[in-house]
Amino acid sequence: MQLEDMTLEELKRLRKDVEKAIETYEARQLSEARAKLEAQAKELGYSLETIAGVSKTGSAKRLPKYRHPDNPTLTWTGRGRKPKWFIDALESGYEKKYLEI
């Protein structure tokens, strides 16, 4: 379908989808990089946390699992109470998978 053939509502929906894809690009790239590194670590018989020197004890800081789409300094480990930015992002149409790091 050509852009000229689309209705105003279809164009606005397309723009929203493109903006969301742009905003979540870095998060998707980081998620892919993490998956590749975890696979390589597993091939070597280690966890990524072990190679990175991160402790899995209860007092250790957990690695963030989710990142704010507009402000990458806001993260969440996926444990405990959901932060307001995470809830707001879901309510505004983001899927959980697009917020993953």
Tab-separated table of N, CA, C and O in Angstrom:
chain	number	residue	atom	x	y	z
A	1	MET	N	0.844	-1.183	0.000
A	1	MET	CA	0.000	0.000	0.000
A	1	MET	C	0.890	1.248	0.000
A	1	MET	O	1.851	1.331	0.741
A	2	GLN	N	0.583	2.180	-0.858
A	2	GLN	CA	1.335	3.433	-0.959
A	2	GLN	C	0.881	4.402	0.135
A	2	GLN	O	-0.283	4.389	0.548
A	3	LEU	N	1.774	5.268	0.566
A	3	LEU	CA	1.430	6.252	1.592
A	3	LEU	C	0.285	7.145	1.141
A	3	LEU	O	-0.579	7.521	1.943
A	4	GLU	N	0.270	7.478	-0.139
A	4	GLU	CA	-0.768	8.367	-0.665
A	4	GLU	C	-2.159	7.737	-0.588
A	4	GLU	O	-3.170	8.434	-0.573
A	5	ASP	N	-2.215	6.410	-0.531
A	5	ASP	CA	-3.490	5.703	-0.482
A	5	ASP	C	-4.006	5.502	0.937
A	5	ASP	O	-5.138	5.044	1.114
A	6	MET	N	-3.212	5.847	1.920
A	6	MET	CA	-3.587	5.610	3.316
A	6	MET	C	-4.441	6.745	3.851
A	6	MET	O	-4.290	7.896	3.461
A	7	THR	N	-5.336	6.382	4.796
A	7	THR	CA	-6.159	7.389	5.461
A	7	THR	C	-5.314	8.111	6.495
A	7	THR	O	-4.207	7.650	6.853
A	8	LEU	N	-5.836	9.218	6.996
A	8	LEU	CA	-5.116	9.978	8.017
A	8	LEU	C	-4.890	9.112	9.253
A	8	LEU	O	-3.792	9.116	9.828
A	9	GLU	N	-5.889	8.341	9.643
A	9	GLU	CA	-5.748	7.483	10.818
A	9	GLU	C	-4.674	6.414	10.586
A	9	GLU	O	-3.870	6.123	11.475
A	10	GLU	N	-4.619	5.834	9.421
A	10	GLU	CA	-3.599	4.830	9.103
A	10	GLU	C	-2.205	5.453	9.123
A	10	GLU	O	-1.252	4.851	9.612
A	11	LEU	N	-2.092	6.677	8.590
A	11	LEU	CA	-0.806	7.367	8.601
A	11	LEU	C	-0.349	7.675	10.029
A	11	LEU	O	0.829	7.505	10.361
A	12	LYS	N	-1.278	8.106	10.873
A	12	LYS	CA	-0.933	8.399	12.268
A	12	LYS	C	-0.518	7.129	12.999
A	12	LYS	O	0.425	7.144	13.789
A	13	ARG	N	-1.193	6.017	12.739
A	13	ARG	CA	-0.843	4.746	13.354
A	13	ARG	C	0.547	4.302	12.887
A	13	ARG	O	1.369	3.848	13.675
A	14	LEU	N	0.811	4.480	11.600
A	14	LEU	CA	2.123	4.138	11.046
A	14	LEU	C	3.214	4.992	11.694
A	14	LEU	O	4.270	4.482	12.084
A	15	ARG	N	2.953	6.294	11.838
A	15	ARG	CA	3.931	7.185	12.466
A	15	ARG	C	4.207	6.749	13.903
A	15	ARG	O	5.365	6.693	14.334
A	16	LYS	N	3.150	6.389	14.632
A	16	LYS	CA	3.318	5.941	16.009
A	16	LYS	C	4.159	4.665	16.060
A	16	LYS	O	5.055	4.538	16.896
A	17	ASP	N	3.902	3.732	15.145
A	17	ASP	CA	4.667	2.488	15.096
A	17	ASP	C	6.133	2.745	14.767
A	17	ASP	O	7.037	2.135	15.348
A	18	VAL	N	6.392	3.652	13.841
A	18	VAL	CA	7.775	3.982	13.474
A	18	VAL	C	8.480	4.665	14.640
A	18	VAL	O	9.631	4.336	14.958
A	19	GLU	N	7.818	5.595	15.308
A	19	GLU	CA	8.418	6.268	16.456
A	19	GLU	C	8.751	5.279	17.559
A	19	GLU	O	9.820	5.347	18.172
A	20	LYS	N	7.853	4.326	17.802
A	20	LYS	CA	8.083	3.320	18.828
A	20	LYS	C	9.280	2.455	18.445
A	20	LYS	O	10.125	2.139	19.280
A	21	ALA	N	9.378	2.080	17.176
A	21	ALA	CA	10.501	1.255	16.709
A	21	ALA	C	11.823	2.000	16.870
A	21	ALA	O	12.833	1.414	17.282
A	22	ILE	N	11.821	3.278	16.567
A	22	ILE	CA	13.036	4.087	16.719
A	22	ILE	C	13.420	4.192	18.191
A	22	ILE	O	14.584	4.028	18.556
A	23	GLU	N	12.428	4.442	19.042
A	23	GLU	CA	12.696	4.608	20.468
A	23	GLU	C	13.227	3.340	21.112
A	23	GLU	O	14.019	3.395	22.044
A	24	THR	N	12.787	2.197	20.634
A	24	THR	CA	13.180	0.940	21.263
A	24	THR	C	14.352	0.263	20.552
A	24	THR	O	14.757	-0.823	20.944
A	25	TYR	N	14.900	0.893	19.538
A	25	TYR	CA	15.987	0.299	18.762
A	25	TYR	C	17.177	-0.089	19.649
A	25	TYR	O	17.670	-1.208	19.593
A	26	GLU	N	17.629	0.840	20.469
A	26	GLU	CA	18.795	0.568	21.309
A	26	GLU	C	18.513	-0.571	22.286
A	26	GLU	O	19.363	-1.443	22.486
A	27	ALA	N	17.318	-0.577	22.865
A	27	ALA	CA	16.973	-1.641	23.799
A	27	ALA	C	16.967	-2.998	23.101
A	27	ALA	O	17.448	-3.991	23.652
A	28	ARG	N	16.457	-3.040	21.878
A	28	ARG	CA	16.448	-4.298	21.121
A	28	ARG	C	17.871	-4.735	20.797
A	28	ARG	O	18.213	-5.912	20.899
A	29	GLN	N	18.727	-3.790	20.416
A	29	GLN	CA	20.114	-4.113	20.094
A	29	GLN	C	20.845	-4.660	21.329
A	29	GLN	O	21.592	-5.632	21.237
A	30	LEU	N	20.628	-4.021	22.470
A	30	LEU	CA	21.255	-4.481	23.708
A	30	LEU	C	20.760	-5.866	24.090
A	30	LEU	O	21.535	-6.712	24.551
A	31	SER	N	19.466	-6.102	23.903
A	31	SER	CA	18.900	-7.409	24.209
A	31	SER	C	19.522	-8.489	23.331
A	31	SER	O	19.862	-9.581	23.803
A	32	GLU	N	19.692	-8.198	22.047
A	32	GLU	CA	20.323	-9.152	21.130
A	32	GLU	C	21.783	-9.396	21.511
A	32	GLU	O	22.259	-10.535	21.485
A	33	ALA	N	22.486	-8.336	21.878
A	33	ALA	CA	23.891	-8.479	22.271
A	33	ALA	C	24.003	-9.333	23.532
A	33	ALA	O	24.860	-10.216	23.621
A	34	ARG	N	23.109	-9.091	24.487
A	34	ARG	CA	23.120	-9.877	25.726
A	34	ARG	C	22.863	-11.344	25.430
A	34	ARG	O	23.537	-12.224	25.960
A	35	ALA	N	21.892	-11.631	24.564
A	35	ALA	CA	21.573	-13.016	24.217
A	35	ALA	C	22.775	-13.708	23.561
A	35	ALA	O	23.082	-14.864	23.874
A	36	LYS	N	23.466	-13.000	22.677
A	36	LYS	CA	24.652	-13.575	22.024
A	36	LYS	C	25.755	-13.854	23.047
A	36	LYS	O	26.390	-14.908	23.018
A	37	LEU	N	25.981	-12.901	23.943
A	37	LEU	CA	27.021	-13.090	24.954
A	37	LEU	C	26.671	-14.227	25.911
A	37	LEU	O	27.545	-15.010	26.303
A	38	GLU	N	25.390	-14.324	26.292
A	38	GLU	CA	24.973	-15.417	27.166
A	38	GLU	C	25.177	-16.764	26.479
A	38	GLU	O	25.610	-17.729	27.110
A	39	ALA	N	24.867	-16.849	25.181
A	39	ALA	CA	25.054	-18.089	24.433
A	39	ALA	C	26.542	-18.461	24.367
A	39	ALA	O	26.906	-19.630	24.545
A	40	GLN	N	27.406	-17.476	24.120
A	40	GLN	CA	28.845	-17.742	24.065
A	40	GLN	C	29.365	-18.188	25.429
A	40	GLN	O	30.175	-19.107	25.518
A	41	ALA	N	28.910	-17.544	26.482
A	41	ALA	CA	29.339	-17.924	27.827
A	41	ALA	C	28.891	-19.353	28.131
A	41	ALA	O	29.660	-20.152	28.694
A	42	LYS	N	27.672	-19.689	27.752
A	42	LYS	CA	27.144	-21.032	27.991
A	42	LYS	C	27.964	-22.082	27.245
A	42	LYS	O	28.254	-23.153	27.778
A	43	GLU	N	28.385	-21.763	26.011
A	43	GLU	CA	29.230	-22.679	25.238
A	43	GLU	C	30.547	-22.957	25.962
A	43	GLU	O	31.102	-24.052	25.854
A	44	LEU	N	31.027	-21.980	26.683
A	44	LEU	CA	32.282	-22.125	27.423
A	44	LEU	C	32.074	-22.746	28.803
A	44	LEU	O	33.034	-22.975	29.541
A	45	GLY	N	30.811	-22.980	29.155
A	45	GLY	CA	30.507	-23.608	30.435
A	45	GLY	C	30.353	-22.646	31.589
A	45	GLY	O	30.446	-23.026	32.752
A	46	TYR	N	30.111	-21.379	31.298
A	46	TYR	CA	29.958	-20.360	32.334
A	46	TYR	C	28.652	-19.595	32.130
A	46	TYR	O	28.062	-19.619	31.058
A	47	SER	N	28.268	-18.879	33.163
A	47	SER	CA	27.162	-17.936	33.002
A	47	SER	C	27.766	-16.576	32.672
A	47	SER	O	28.933	-16.311	32.970
A	48	LEU	N	26.975	-15.722	32.073
A	48	LEU	CA	27.445	-14.375	31.756
A	48	LEU	C	27.805	-13.618	33.031
A	48	LEU	O	28.786	-12.883	33.074
A	49	GLU	N	27.033	-13.854	34.098
A	49	GLU	CA	27.303	-13.193	35.376
A	49	GLU	C	28.672	-13.595	35.928
A	49	GLU	O	29.398	-12.772	36.467
A	50	THR	N	29.025	-14.887	35.782
A	50	THR	CA	30.318	-15.358	36.268
A	50	THR	C	31.453	-14.690	35.499
A	50	THR	O	32.429	-14.216	36.092
A	51	ILE	N	31.318	-14.636	34.182
A	51	ILE	CA	32.362	-14.013	33.360
A	51	ILE	C	32.484	-12.528	33.666
A	51	ILE	O	33.579	-11.986	33.745
A	52	ALA	N	31.354	-11.868	33.878
A	52	ALA	CA	31.363	-10.430	34.147
A	52	ALA	C	31.763	-10.116	35.585
A	52	ALA	O	31.961	-8.955	35.939
A	53	GLY	N	31.846	-11.153	36.428
A	53	GLY	CA	32.239	-10.942	37.814
A	53	GLY	C	31.113	-10.459	38.694
A	53	GLY	O	31.336	-9.833	39.720
A	54	VAL	N	29.876	-10.748	38.312
A	54	VAL	CA	28.714	-10.336	39.091
A	54	VAL	C	28.319	-11.490	40.003
A	54	VAL	O	28.158	-12.613	39.553
A	55	SER	N	28.178	-11.210	41.275
A	55	SER	CA	27.798	-12.227	42.249
A	55	SER	C	26.301	-12.471	42.209
A	55	SER	O	25.511	-11.561	41.994
A	56	LYS	N	25.893	-13.711	42.434
A	56	LYS	CA	24.463	-14.044	42.477
A	56	LYS	C	23.950	-14.165	43.902
A	56	LYS	O	22.858	-14.655	44.129
A	57	THR	N	24.726	-13.733	44.887
A	57	THR	CA	24.271	-13.816	46.268
A	57	THR	C	23.145	-12.826	46.489
A	57	THR	O	22.959	-11.882	45.730
A	58	GLY	N	22.416	-13.029	47.558
A	58	GLY	CA	21.244	-12.200	47.834
A	58	GLY	C	21.521	-10.719	47.928
A	58	GLY	O	20.675	-9.903	47.605
A	59	SER	N	22.703	-10.347	48.370
A	59	SER	CA	22.990	-8.928	48.544
A	59	SER	C	23.564	-8.279	47.287
A	59	SER	O	23.787	-7.081	47.268
A	60	ALA	N	23.804	-9.074	46.268
A	60	ALA	CA	24.388	-8.518	45.044
A	60	ALA	C	23.353	-7.702	44.278
A	60	ALA	O	22.169	-8.008	44.296
A	61	LYS	N	23.816	-6.697	43.618
A	61	LYS	CA	22.933	-5.883	42.796
A	61	LYS	C	22.562	-6.669	41.547
A	61	LYS	O	23.411	-7.235	40.874
A	62	ARG	N	21.290	-6.707	41.254
A	62	ARG	CA	20.812	-7.438	40.087
A	62	ARG	C	20.959	-6.577	38.840
A	62	ARG	O	20.832	-5.365	38.889
A	63	LEU	N	21.212	-7.240	37.733
A	63	LEU	CA	21.315	-6.537	36.460
A	63	LEU	C	19.931	-6.099	36.010
A	63	LEU	O	18.957	-6.855	36.161
A	64	PRO	N	19.788	-4.897	35.467
A	64	PRO	CA	18.478	-4.465	34.994
A	64	PRO	C	18.020	-5.294	33.797
A	64	PRO	O	18.825	-5.729	32.976
A	65	LYS	N	16.722	-5.514	33.739
A	65	LYS	CA	16.127	-6.297	32.658
A	65	LYS	C	15.333	-5.400	31.704
A	65	LYS	O	15.151	-5.728	30.546
A	66	TYR	N	14.854	-4.271	32.223
A	66	TYR	CA	14.032	-3.365	31.428
A	66	TYR	C	14.615	-1.955	31.479
A	66	TYR	O	15.205	-1.549	32.469
A	67	ARG	N	14.397	-1.197	30.388
A	67	ARG	CA	14.900	0.172	30.301
A	67	ARG	C	13.780	1.073	29.788
A	67	ARG	O	13.039	0.711	28.891
A	68	HIS	N	13.705	2.271	30.361
A	68	HIS	CA	12.729	3.275	29.928
A	68	HIS	C	12.978	3.601	28.456
A	68	HIS	O	14.123	3.770	28.037
A	69	PRO	N	11.913	3.695	27.631
A	69	PRO	CA	12.108	3.932	26.198
A	69	PRO	C	12.715	5.286	25.854
A	69	PRO	O	13.398	5.416	24.839
A	70	ASP	N	12.494	6.294	26.688
A	70	ASP	CA	13.006	7.638	26.395
A	70	ASP	C	14.192	8.041	27.265
A	70	ASP	O	14.978	8.888	26.881
A	71	ASN	N	14.287	7.466	28.444
A	71	ASN	CA	15.335	7.836	29.391
A	71	ASN	C	16.100	6.573	29.795
A	71	ASN	O	15.707	5.874	30.724
A	72	PRO	N	17.208	6.266	29.121
A	72	PRO	CA	17.926	5.020	29.384
A	72	PRO	C	18.535	4.912	30.787
A	72	PRO	O	18.986	3.852	31.176
A	73	THR	N	18.517	6.002	31.556
A	73	THR	CA	19.038	5.915	32.923
A	73	THR	C	18.022	5.270	33.861
A	73	THR	O	18.388	4.855	34.958
A	74	LEU	N	16.767	5.176	33.434
A	74	LEU	CA	15.734	4.536	34.246
A	74	LEU	C	15.644	3.069	33.854
A	74	LEU	O	15.301	2.740	32.718
A	75	THR	N	15.957	2.181	34.793
A	75	THR	CA	15.916	0.753	34.529
A	75	THR	C	15.163	0.050	35.651
A	75	THR	O	14.910	0.632	36.712
A	76	TRP	N	14.843	-1.210	35.405
A	76	TRP	CA	14.174	-2.040	36.404
A	76	TRP	C	14.643	-3.470	36.221
A	76	TRP	O	14.783	-3.948	35.086
A	77	THR	N	14.882	-4.175	37.310
A	77	THR	CA	15.374	-5.547	37.251
A	77	THR	C	14.287	-6.555	36.918
A	77	THR	O	14.587	-7.697	36.592
A	78	GLY	N	13.034	-6.147	37.017
A	78	GLY	CA	11.940	-7.085	36.790
A	78	GLY	C	11.494	-7.745	38.077
A	78	GLY	O	10.608	-8.593	38.075
A	79	ARG	N	12.107	-7.360	39.175
A	79	ARG	CA	11.759	-7.918	40.480
A	79	ARG	C	11.172	-6.821	41.346
A	79	ARG	O	11.539	-5.673	41.246
A	80	GLY	N	10.247	-7.215	42.194
A	80	GLY	CA	9.639	-6.245	43.095
A	80	GLY	C	8.557	-5.435	42.394
A	80	GLY	O	8.068	-5.793	41.327
A	81	ARG	N	8.196	-4.343	43.016
A	81	ARG	CA	7.126	-3.491	42.513
A	81	ARG	C	7.516	-2.851	41.184
A	81	ARG	O	8.637	-2.377	41.018
A	82	LYS	N	6.570	-2.825	40.250
A	82	LYS	CA	6.831	-2.209	38.945
A	82	LYS	C	6.958	-0.693	39.105
A	82	LYS	O	6.122	-0.069	39.750
A	83	PRO	N	7.977	-0.102	38.506
A	83	PRO	CA	8.107	1.358	38.587
A	83	PRO	C	7.020	2.049	37.754
A	83	PRO	O	6.487	1.476	36.804
A	84	LYS	N	6.703	3.272	38.125
A	84	LYS	CA	5.651	4.034	37.453
A	84	LYS	C	5.931	4.168	35.961
A	84	LYS	O	5.029	4.032	35.143
A	85	TRP	N	7.188	4.412	35.589
A	85	TRP	CA	7.505	4.583	34.161
A	85	TRP	C	7.192	3.310	33.383
A	85	TRP	O	6.773	3.369	32.225
A	86	PHE	N	7.382	2.137	34.011
A	86	PHE	CA	7.112	0.861	33.350
A	86	PHE	C	5.614	0.690	33.133
A	86	PHE	O	5.162	0.342	32.035
A	87	ILE	N	4.842	0.977	34.155
A	87	ILE	CA	3.382	0.879	34.064
A	87	ILE	C	2.860	1.862	33.021
A	87	ILE	O	2.022	1.512	32.180
A	88	ASP	N	3.363	3.102	33.054
A	88	ASP	CA	2.937	4.125	32.082
A	88	ASP	C	3.260	3.698	30.655
A	88	ASP	O	2.456	3.894	29.743
A	89	ALA	N	4.438	3.114	30.455
A	89	ALA	CA	4.831	2.673	29.108
A	89	ALA	C	3.896	1.584	28.602
A	89	ALA	O	3.469	1.604	27.444
A	90	LEU	N	3.542	0.632	29.476
A	90	LEU	CA	2.617	-0.432	29.073
A	90	LEU	C	1.245	0.137	28.733
A	90	LEU	O	0.621	-0.257	27.745
A	91	GLU	N	0.791	1.081	29.545
A	91	GLU	CA	-0.518	1.693	29.312
A	91	GLU	C	-0.538	2.541	28.047
A	91	GLU	O	-1.579	2.712	27.431
A	92	SER	N	0.616	3.050	27.633
A	92	SER	CA	0.663	3.889	26.435
A	92	SER	C	0.863	3.058	25.164
A	92	SER	O	1.002	3.616	24.084
A	93	GLY	N	0.913	1.729	25.304
A	93	GLY	CA	0.962	0.882	24.127
A	93	GLY	C	2.238	0.100	23.912
A	93	GLY	O	2.327	-0.703	22.992
A	94	TYR	N	3.256	0.321	24.738
A	94	TYR	CA	4.489	-0.456	24.595
A	94	TYR	C	4.241	-1.885	25.045
A	94	TYR	O	3.546	-2.120	26.023
A	95	GLU	N	4.831	-2.829	24.343
A	95	GLU	CA	4.804	-4.206	24.789
A	95	GLU	C	6.009	-4.428	25.677
A	95	GLU	O	7.065	-3.814	25.484
A	96	LYS	N	5.856	-5.318	26.647
A	96	LYS	CA	6.919	-5.604	27.599
A	96	LYS	C	8.228	-5.959	26.905
A	96	LYS	O	9.305	-5.511	27.299
A	97	LYS	N	8.139	-6.714	25.814
A	97	LYS	CA	9.356	-7.166	25.125
A	97	LYS	C	10.152	-6.001	24.530
A	97	LYS	O	11.358	-6.090	24.370
A	98	TYR	N	9.485	-4.889	24.200
A	98	TYR	CA	10.205	-3.740	23.629
A	98	TYR	C	10.923	-2.916	24.691
A	98	TYR	O	11.740	-2.069	24.370
A	99	LEU	N	10.610	-3.172	25.971
A	99	LEU	CA	11.278	-2.464	27.046
A	99	LEU	C	12.458	-3.259	27.591
A	99	LEU	O	13.237	-2.761	28.395
A	100	GLU	N	12.615	-4.499	27.130
A	100	GLU	CA	13.711	-5.335	27.594
A	100	GLU	C	15.063	-4.799	27.096
A	100	GLU	O	15.159	-4.282	25.999
A	101	ILE	N	16.058	-4.983	27.936
A	101	ILE	CA	17.408	-4.566	27.573
A	101	ILE	C	18.047	-5.675	26.767
A	101	ILE	O	17.960	-6.815	27.078
